[in-house]
mmCIF file of C-alpha atoms in Angstrom:
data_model
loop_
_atom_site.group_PDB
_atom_site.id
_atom_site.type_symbol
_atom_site.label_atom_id
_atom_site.label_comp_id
_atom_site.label_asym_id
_atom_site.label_seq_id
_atom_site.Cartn_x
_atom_site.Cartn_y
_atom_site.Cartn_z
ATOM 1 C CA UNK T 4 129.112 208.270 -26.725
ATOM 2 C CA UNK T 5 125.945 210.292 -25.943
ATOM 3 C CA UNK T 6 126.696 213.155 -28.811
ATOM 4 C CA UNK T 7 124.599 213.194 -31.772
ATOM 5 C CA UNK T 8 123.983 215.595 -34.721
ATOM 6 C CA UNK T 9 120.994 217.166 -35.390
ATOM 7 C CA UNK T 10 119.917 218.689 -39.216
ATOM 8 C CA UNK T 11 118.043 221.529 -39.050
ATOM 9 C CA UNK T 12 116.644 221.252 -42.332
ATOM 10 C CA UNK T 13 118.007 224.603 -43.188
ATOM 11 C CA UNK T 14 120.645 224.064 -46.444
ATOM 12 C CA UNK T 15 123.107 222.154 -44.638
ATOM 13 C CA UNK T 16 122.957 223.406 -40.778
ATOM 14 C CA UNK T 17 123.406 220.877 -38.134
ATOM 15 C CA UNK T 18 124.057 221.461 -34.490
ATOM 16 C CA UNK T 19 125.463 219.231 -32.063
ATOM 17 C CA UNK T 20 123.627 217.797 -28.886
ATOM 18 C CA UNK T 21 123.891 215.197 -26.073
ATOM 19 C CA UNK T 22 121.896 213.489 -24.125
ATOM 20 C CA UNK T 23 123.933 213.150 -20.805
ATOM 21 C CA UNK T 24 124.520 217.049 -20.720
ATOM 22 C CA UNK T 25 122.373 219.117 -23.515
ATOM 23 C CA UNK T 26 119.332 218.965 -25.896
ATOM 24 C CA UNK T 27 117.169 221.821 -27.313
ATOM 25 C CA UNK T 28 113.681 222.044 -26.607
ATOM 26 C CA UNK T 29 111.072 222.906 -29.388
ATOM 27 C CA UNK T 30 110.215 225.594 -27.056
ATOM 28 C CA UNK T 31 113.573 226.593 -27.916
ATOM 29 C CA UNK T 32 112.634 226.471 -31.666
ATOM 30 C CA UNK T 33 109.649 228.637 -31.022
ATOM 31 C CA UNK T 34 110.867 231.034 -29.262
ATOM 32 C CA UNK T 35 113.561 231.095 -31.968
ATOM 33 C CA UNK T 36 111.056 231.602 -35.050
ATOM 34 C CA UNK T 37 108.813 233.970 -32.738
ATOM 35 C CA UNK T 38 111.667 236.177 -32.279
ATOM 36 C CA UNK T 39 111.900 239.573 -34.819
ATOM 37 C CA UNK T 40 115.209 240.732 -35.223
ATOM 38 C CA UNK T 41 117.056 242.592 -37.746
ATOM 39 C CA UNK T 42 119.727 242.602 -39.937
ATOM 40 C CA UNK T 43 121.960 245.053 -38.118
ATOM 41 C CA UNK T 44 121.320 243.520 -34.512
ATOM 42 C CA UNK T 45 123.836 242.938 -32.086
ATOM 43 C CA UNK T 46 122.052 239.742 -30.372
ATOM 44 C CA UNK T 47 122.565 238.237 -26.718
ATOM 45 C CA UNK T 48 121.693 234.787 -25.788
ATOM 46 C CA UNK T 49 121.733 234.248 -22.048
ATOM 47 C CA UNK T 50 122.441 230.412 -21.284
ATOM 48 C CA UNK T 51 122.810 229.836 -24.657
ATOM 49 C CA UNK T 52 123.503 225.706 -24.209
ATOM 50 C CA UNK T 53 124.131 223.983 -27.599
ATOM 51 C CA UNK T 54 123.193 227.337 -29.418
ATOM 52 C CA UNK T 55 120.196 226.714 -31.075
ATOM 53 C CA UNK T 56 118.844 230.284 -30.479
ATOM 54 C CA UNK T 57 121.843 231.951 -31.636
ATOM 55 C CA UNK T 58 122.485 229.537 -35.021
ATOM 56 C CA UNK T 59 118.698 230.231 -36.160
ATOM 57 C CA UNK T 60 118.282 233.861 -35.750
ATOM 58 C CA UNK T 61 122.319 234.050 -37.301
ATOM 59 C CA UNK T 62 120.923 231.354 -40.639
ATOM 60 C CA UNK T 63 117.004 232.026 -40.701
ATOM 61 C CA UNK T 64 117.077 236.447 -40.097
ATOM 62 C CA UNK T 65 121.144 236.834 -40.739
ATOM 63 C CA UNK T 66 121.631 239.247 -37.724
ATOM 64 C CA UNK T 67 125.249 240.816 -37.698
ATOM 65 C CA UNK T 68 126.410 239.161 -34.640
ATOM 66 C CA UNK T 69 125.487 236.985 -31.678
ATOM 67 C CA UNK T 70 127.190 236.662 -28.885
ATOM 68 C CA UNK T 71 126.153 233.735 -26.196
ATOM 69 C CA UNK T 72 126.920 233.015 -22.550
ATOM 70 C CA UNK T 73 127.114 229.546 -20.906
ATOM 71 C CA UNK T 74 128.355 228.095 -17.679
ATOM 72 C CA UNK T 75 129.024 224.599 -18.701
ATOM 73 C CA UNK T 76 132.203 224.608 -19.678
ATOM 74 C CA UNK T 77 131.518 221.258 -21.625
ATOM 75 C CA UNK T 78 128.459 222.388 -23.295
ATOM 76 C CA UNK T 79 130.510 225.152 -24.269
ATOM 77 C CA UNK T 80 132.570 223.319 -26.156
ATOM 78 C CA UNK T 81 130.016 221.544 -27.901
ATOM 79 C CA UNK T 82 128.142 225.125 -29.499
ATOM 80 C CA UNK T 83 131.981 226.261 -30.565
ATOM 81 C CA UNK T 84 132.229 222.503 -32.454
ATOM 82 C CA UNK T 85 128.746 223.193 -33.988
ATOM 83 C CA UNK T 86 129.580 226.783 -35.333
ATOM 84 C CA UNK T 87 133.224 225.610 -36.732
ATOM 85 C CA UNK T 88 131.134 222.225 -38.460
ATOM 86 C CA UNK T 89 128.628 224.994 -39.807
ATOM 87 C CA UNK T 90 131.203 227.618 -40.660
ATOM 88 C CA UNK T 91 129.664 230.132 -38.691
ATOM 89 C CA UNK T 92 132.327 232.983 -37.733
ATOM 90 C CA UNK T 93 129.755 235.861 -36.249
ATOM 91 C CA UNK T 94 128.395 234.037 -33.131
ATOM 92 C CA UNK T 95 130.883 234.268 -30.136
ATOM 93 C CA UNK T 96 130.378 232.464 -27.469
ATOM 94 C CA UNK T 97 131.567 233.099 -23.522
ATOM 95 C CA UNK T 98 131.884 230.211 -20.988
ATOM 96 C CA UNK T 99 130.805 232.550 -17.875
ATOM 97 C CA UNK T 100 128.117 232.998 -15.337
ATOM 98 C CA UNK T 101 125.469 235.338 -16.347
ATOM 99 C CA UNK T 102 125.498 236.365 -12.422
ATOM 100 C CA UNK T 103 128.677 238.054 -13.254
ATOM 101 C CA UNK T 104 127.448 240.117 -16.815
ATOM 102 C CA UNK T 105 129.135 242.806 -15.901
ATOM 103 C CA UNK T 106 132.661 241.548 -16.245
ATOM 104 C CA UNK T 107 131.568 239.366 -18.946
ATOM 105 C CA UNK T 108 130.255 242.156 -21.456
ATOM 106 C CA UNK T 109 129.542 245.936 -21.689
ATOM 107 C CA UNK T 110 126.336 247.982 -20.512
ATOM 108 C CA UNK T 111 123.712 248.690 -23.232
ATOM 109 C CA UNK T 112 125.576 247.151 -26.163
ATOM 110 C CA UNK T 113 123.035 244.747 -27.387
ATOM 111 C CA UNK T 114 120.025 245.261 -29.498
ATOM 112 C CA UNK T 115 118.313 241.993 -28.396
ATOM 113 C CA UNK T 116 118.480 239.509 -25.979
ATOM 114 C CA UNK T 117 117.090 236.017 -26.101
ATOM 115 C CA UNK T 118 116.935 233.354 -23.507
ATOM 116 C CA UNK T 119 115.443 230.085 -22.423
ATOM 117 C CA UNK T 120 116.251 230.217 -18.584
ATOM 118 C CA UNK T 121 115.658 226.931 -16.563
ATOM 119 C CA UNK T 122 112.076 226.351 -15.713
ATOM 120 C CA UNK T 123 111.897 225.009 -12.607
ATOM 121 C CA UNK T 124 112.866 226.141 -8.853
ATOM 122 C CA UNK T 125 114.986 223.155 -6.822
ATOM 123 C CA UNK T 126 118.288 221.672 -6.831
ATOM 124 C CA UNK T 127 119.773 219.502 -9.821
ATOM 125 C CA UNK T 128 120.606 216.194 -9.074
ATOM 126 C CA UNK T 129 121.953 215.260 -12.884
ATOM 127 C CA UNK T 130 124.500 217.535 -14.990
ATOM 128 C CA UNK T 131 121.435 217.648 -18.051
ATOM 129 C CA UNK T 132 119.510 218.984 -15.337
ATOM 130 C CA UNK T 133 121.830 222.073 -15.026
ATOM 131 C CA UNK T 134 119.494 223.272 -17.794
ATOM 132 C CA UNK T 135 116.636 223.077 -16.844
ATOM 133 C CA UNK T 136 116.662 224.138 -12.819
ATOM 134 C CA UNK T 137 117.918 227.034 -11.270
ATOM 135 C CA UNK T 138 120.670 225.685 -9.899
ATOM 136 C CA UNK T 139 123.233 228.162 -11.005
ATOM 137 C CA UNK T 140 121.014 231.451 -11.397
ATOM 138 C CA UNK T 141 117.428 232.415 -11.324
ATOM 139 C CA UNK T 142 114.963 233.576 -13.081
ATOM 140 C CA UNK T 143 115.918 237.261 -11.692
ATOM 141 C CA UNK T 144 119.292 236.709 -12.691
ATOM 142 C CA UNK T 145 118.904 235.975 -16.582
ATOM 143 C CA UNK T 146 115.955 239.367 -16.304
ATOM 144 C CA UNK T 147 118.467 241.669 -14.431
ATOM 145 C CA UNK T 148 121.624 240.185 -17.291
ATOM 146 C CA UNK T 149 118.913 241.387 -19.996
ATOM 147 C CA UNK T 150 118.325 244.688 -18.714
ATOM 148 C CA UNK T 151 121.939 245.890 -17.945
ATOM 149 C CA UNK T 152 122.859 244.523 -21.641
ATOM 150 C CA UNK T 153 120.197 245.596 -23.622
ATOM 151 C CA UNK T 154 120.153 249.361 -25.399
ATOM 152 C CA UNK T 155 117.232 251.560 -24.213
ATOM 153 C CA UNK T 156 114.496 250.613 -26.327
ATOM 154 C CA UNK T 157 116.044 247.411 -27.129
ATOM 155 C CA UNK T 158 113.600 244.143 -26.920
ATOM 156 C CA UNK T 159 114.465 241.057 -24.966
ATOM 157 C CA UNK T 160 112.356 237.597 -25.850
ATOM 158 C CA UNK T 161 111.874 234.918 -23.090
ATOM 159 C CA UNK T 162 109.853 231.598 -22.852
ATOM 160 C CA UNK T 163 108.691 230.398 -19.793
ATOM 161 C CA UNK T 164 106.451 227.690 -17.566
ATOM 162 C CA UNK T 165 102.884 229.118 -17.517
ATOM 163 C CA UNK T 166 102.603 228.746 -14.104
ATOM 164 C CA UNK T 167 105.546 231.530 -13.214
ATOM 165 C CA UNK T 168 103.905 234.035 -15.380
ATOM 166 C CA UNK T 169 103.415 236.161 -12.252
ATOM 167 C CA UNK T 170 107.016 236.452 -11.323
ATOM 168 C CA UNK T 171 108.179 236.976 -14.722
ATOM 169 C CA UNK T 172 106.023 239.842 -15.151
ATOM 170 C CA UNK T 173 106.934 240.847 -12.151
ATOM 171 C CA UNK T 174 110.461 240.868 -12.637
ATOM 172 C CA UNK T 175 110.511 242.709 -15.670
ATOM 173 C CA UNK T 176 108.832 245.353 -15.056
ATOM 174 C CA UNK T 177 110.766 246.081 -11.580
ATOM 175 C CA UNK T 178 113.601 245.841 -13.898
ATOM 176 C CA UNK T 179 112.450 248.556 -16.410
ATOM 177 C CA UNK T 180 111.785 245.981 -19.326
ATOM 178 C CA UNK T 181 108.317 246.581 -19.860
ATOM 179 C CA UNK T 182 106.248 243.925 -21.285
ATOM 180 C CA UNK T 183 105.078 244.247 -24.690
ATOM 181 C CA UNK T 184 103.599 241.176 -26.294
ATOM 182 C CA UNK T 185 102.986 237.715 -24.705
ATOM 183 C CA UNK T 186 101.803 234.177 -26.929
ATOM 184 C CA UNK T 187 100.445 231.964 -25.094
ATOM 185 C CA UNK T 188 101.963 228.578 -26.325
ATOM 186 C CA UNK T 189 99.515 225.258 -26.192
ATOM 187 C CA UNK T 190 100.346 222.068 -26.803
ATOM 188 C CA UNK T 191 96.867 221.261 -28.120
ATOM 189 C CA UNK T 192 93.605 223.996 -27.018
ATOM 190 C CA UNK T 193 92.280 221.001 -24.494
ATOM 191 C CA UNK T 194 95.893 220.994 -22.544
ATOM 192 C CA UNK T 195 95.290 224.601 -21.898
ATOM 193 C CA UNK T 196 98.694 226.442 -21.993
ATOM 194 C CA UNK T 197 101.628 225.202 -21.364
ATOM 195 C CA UNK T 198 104.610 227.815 -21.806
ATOM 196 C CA UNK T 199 104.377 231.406 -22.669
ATOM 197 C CA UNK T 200 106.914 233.414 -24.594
ATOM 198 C CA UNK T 201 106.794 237.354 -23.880
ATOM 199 C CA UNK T 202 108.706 240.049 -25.880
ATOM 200 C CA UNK T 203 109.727 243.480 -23.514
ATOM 201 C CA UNK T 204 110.994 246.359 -24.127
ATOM 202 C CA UNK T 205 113.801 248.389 -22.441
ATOM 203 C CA UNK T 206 112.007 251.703 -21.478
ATOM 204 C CA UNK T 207 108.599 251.486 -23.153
ATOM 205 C CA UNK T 208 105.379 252.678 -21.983
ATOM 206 C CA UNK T 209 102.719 250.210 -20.378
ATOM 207 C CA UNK T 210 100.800 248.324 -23.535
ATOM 208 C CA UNK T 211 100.409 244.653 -24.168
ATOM 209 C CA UNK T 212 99.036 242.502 -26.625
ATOM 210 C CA UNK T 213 98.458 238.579 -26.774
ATOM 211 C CA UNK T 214 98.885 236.120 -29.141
ATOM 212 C CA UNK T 215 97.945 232.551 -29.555
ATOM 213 C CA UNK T 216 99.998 229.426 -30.635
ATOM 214 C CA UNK T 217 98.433 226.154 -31.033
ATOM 215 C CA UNK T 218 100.996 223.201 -31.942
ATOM 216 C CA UNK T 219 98.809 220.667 -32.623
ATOM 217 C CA UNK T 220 95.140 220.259 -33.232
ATOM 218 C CA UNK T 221 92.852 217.453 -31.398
ATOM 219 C CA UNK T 222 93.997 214.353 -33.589
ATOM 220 C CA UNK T 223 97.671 215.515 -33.256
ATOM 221 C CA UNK T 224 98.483 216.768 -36.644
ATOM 222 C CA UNK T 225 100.098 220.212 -36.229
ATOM 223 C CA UNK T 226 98.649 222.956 -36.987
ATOM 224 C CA UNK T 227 98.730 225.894 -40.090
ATOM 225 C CA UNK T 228 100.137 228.354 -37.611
ATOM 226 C CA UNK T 229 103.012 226.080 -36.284
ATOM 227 C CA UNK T 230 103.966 225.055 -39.495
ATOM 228 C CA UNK T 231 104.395 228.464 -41.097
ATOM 229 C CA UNK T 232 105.825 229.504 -37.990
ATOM 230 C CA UNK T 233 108.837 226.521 -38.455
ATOM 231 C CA UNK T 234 109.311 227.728 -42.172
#
């Protein structure tokens, strides 16, 4: 049996994973905690997997609903166990290809949109590697899903390799989400960066500002930032 249960050291919150199909990322986690979101949003999570990104914006900023969509049918099944073993009832999740958003959910009826889209370009060879390569959609895909769902002026958050910074940017902006603020993400300041996380906005102006996250400090301890930001 490759399943396991994960505490998230929030009250009693746990979330299934697996190691043969599905396991968050911290980058998951930090884009999770980086995240603003309100009370009253309406949140999408594209590729949601085991629903980390969901569970922590529903039990760490109580947003009124989430709604997640997932092509593995299997991993699927795995976030609905988690949310019945947490007792979550507002996160609803689809077993669909984000490819096909518009018969999966309406135009403009989410607030924000989150996603962790596979990293890498190629073919996958392994069914945990579903996750992580574009195999089923593309980096395009997951930005053109976020703009037809999100409500003008709504704000979609997305982590990402360093190294396809270019098309990201790209991609948002020729899909009217304009990019807002971007953190670069380093494992330690002498690894340089290693993922960025950028926030857009549906319909904004042109005006960016950076951030910096440093996870650990030369000797490996983390840092103050990171672990205020995991609070």
């Amino acid at each position: 049996m490759s399943e396991f249960i994960t505490d998230l050291q929030i009250k009693n919150y746990r979330i299934i994973q697996d190691t043969a199909s599905y396991c968050f990322s911290q980058d998951s986690v930090i884009l999770a905690n980086t995240a603003k979101f309100a009370k009253t949003d309406r949140i999408l999570d594209l590729g949601t997997g085991c629903g980390i990104l969901s569970v922590l914006a529903i039990i760490k900023q109580h947003v009124k609903e989430a709604v997640g969509i997932e092509i593995q049918e299997k991993v699927c099944d795995m976030a609905e166990r988690s949310n019945r073993m947490n007792g979550i009832e507002n996160f609803r999740i689809i077993n669909g290809d984000i490819k096909d958003i518009r018969n999966l959910v309406r135009a403009e009826s989410f607030d924000k949109v989150i996603t962790n889209p596979p990293y890498f370009q190629g073919n996958a060879e392994t069914e945990k590697n579903l996750s992580n390569i574009e195999t089923t959609a593309t980096l395009e895909d997951f930005i053109k899903a976020a703009a037809y769902s999100l409500k003008f002026g709504g704000d979609l958050y997305i982590v990402l390799k360093i190294d396809r910074l270019a098309s990201l940017v790209s991609g948002l902006k020729n899909n009217n989400l304009e990019p807002k603020e971007i953190t670069f993400v380093y494992p330690k300041l002498s690894a340089g960066v290693d993922v960025v996380i950028i926030k857009a906005k549906k319909g904004a102006k042109e005006g960016l500002i950076s951030k910096t996250l440093i996870i650990q400090d030369e000797n490996g301890a983390y840092t103050e930032e990171f672990q205020e930001l995991y609070k």
